[in-house]
XYZ file of C-alpha atoms in Angstrom:
212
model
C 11.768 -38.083 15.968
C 8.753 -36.984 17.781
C 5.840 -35.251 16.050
C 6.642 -31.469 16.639
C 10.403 -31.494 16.089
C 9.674 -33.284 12.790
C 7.430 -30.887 11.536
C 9.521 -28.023 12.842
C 12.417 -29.355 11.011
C 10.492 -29.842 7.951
C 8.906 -26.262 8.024
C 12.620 -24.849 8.456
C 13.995 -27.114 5.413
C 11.164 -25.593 3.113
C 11.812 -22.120 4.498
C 8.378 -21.612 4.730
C 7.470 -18.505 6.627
C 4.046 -19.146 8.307
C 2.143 -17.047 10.618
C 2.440 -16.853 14.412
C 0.732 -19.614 15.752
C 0.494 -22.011 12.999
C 2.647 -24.488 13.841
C 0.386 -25.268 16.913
C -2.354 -25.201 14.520
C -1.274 -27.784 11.883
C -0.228 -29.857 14.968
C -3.717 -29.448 16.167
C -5.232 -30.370 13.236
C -2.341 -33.614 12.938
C -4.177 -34.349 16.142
C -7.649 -34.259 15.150
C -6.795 -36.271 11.720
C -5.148 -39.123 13.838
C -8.533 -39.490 15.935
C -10.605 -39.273 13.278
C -8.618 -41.523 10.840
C -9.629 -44.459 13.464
C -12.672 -44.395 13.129
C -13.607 -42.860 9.444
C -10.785 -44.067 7.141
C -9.503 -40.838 6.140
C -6.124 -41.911 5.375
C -4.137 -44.890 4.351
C -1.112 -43.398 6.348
C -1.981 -44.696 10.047
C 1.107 -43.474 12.085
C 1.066 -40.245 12.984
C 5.069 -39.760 12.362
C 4.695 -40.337 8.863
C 1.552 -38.205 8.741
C 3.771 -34.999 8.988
C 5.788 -35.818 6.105
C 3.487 -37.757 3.769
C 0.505 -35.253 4.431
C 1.457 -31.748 6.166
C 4.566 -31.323 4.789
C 3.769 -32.958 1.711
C 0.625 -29.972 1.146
C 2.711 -27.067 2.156
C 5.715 -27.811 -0.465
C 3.110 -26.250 -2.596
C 2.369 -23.161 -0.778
C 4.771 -21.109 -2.547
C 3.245 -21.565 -5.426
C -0.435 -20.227 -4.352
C 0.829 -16.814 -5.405
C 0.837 -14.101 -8.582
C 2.067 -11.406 -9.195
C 3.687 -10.969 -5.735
C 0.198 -11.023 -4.055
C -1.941 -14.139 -3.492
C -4.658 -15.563 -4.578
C -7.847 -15.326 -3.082
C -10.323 -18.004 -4.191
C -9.268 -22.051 -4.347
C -11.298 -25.205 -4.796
C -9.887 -28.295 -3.527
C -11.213 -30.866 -5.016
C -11.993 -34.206 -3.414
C -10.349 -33.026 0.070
C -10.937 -36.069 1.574
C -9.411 -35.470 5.307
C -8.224 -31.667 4.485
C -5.333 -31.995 1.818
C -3.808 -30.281 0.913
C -6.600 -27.164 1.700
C -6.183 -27.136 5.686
C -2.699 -26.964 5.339
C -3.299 -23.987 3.118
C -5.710 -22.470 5.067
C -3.525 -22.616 8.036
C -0.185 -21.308 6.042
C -1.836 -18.461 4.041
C -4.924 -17.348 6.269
C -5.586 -14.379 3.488
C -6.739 -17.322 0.900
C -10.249 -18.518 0.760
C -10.698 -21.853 0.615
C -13.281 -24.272 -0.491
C -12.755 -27.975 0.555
C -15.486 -30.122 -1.591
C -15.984 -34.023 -1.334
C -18.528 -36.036 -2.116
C -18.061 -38.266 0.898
C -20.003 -37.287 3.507
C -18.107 -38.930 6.621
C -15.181 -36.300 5.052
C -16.894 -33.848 4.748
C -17.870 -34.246 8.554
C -14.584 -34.391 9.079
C -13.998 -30.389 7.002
C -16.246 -29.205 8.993
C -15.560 -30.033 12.601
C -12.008 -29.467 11.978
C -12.858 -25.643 10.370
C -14.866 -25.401 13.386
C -11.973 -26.972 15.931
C -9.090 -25.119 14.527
C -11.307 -21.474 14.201
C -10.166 -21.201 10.036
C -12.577 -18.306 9.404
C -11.456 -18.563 5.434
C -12.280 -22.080 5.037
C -15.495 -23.173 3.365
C -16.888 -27.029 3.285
C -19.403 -28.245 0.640
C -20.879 -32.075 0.241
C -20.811 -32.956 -3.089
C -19.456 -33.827 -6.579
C -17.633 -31.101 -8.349
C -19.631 -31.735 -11.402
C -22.694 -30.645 -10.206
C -20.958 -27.550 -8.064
C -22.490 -24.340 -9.142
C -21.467 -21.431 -6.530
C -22.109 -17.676 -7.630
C -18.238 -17.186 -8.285
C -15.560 -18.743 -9.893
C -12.295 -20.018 -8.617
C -8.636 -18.222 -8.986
C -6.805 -21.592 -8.697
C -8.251 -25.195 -8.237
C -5.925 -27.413 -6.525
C -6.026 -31.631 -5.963
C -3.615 -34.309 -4.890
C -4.404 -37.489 -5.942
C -8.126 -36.513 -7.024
C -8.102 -38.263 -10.559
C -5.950 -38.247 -13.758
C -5.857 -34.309 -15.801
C -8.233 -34.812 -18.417
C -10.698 -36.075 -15.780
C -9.525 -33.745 -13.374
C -9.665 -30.300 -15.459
C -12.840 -31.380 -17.657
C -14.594 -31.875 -14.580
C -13.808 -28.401 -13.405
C -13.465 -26.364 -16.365
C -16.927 -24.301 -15.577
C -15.238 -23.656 -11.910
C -11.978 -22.070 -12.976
C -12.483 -18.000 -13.547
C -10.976 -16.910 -17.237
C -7.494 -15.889 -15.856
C -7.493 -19.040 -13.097
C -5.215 -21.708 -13.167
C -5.113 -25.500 -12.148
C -2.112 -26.390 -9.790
C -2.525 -30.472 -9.718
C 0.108 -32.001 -6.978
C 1.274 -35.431 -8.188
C 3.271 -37.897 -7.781
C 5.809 -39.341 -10.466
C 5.878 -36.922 -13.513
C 2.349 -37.750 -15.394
C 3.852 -37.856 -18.828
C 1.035 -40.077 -20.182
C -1.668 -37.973 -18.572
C 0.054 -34.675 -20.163
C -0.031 -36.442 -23.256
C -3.958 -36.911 -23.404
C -5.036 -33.430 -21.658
C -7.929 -31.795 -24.279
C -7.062 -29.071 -26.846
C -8.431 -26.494 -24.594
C -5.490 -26.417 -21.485
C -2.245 -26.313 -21.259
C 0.630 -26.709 -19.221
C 1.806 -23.991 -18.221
C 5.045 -24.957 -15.908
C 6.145 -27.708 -13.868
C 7.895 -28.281 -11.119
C 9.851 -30.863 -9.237
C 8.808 -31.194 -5.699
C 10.967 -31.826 -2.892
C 9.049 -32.929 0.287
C 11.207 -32.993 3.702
C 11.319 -36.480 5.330
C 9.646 -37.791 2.214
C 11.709 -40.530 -0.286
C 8.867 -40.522 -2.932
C 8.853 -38.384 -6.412
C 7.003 -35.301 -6.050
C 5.562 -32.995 -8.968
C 3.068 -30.080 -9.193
C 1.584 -29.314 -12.746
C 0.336 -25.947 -13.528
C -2.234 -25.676 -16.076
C -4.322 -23.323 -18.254
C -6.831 -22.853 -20.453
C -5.822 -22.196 -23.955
């Protein structure tokens, strides 16, 4: 199956409702990963067919969940972006979020920006760096990462990020019973969910956490 019809199918299978034009635009950006990835190393996935179910359909499984209360989020940190996942996708399915990509790689980063610039994402924000040291004037509603590091690691690292009533959405792969197990006194998990990517035969979980 060709790229568009794959993605098409996949958008329809998640019954995602996305905003006029945005299938173009994650195509776009499919595009711009694919040229890039030759030359930078953003991805281990190389072909561009499996790039629409291991990587765009694989970040907007989550999208639903980028929500409370009925109305979304504004602010999310995605941590260690690497070549836009899953915050592009975001950006692209829920323009109203504000999103902030951060890596400390620079060649990535590179990557965020030309791609913000490329694809016109007005609510997209790119910043150089390692999340420890981040300090921006406001906090985050949700902080989202797939594949960044284990959850201690992952929410210790971004505890001083995360507003009081934010929440960590971490998109995994199998169900990280061990890493559950060692998460510090001060988060919880709040829900979990079982993931079910289109195209993709791989377990799939997102963990929602908390602080305590």
């Amino acid at each position: 199956m060709t790229v568009e019809p794959q993605l098409m199918a996949g958008i329809a299978a998640l019954d995602l409702a996305l905003p006029t034009g945005a299938e173009a635009t994650l195509l776009a950006y499919l595009a711009l990963l694919d040229k890039w990835n030759r030359v930078y190393n953003l991805t281990a996935v190389r072909e561009v067919e499996s790039m629409v179910s291991h990587h765009l359909l694989d970040s907007l499984v989550a999208v639903p969940f980028f929500q409370s209360g009925g109305s979304d989020l504004i602010r999310v940190l995605d941590v260690g972006s690497g070549g836009g996942l899953p915050g592009i996708p975001l950006a692209i399915a829920r323009p109203q979020l504000q999103l902030t990509l951060i890596d400390s790689i620079a060649k990535k980063t590179a990557f965020l920006l030309q791609a913000k610039a490329e694809l016109g994402l007005a609510n997209l924000n790119v910043v150089t760096g390692r999340v420890e040291d981040y300090r921006p004037e406001t906090g985050f509603d949700v902080i989202t990462s797939r594949a960044f590091s284990d959850l201690k690691e992952f929410v210790t690292l971004t505890r001083h990020l995360l507003e009081p009533a934010g929440r960590w959405l971490a998109m995994k792969g199998l169900m990280p019973h061990e890493e559950i197990a060692s998460l510090p006194d001060w988060v919880k998990v709040s829900v979990t969910h079982r993931l079910v990517v289109p195209g993709l035969d791989a377990s799939r979980h997102l963990i929602i956490l908390e602080p305590v």
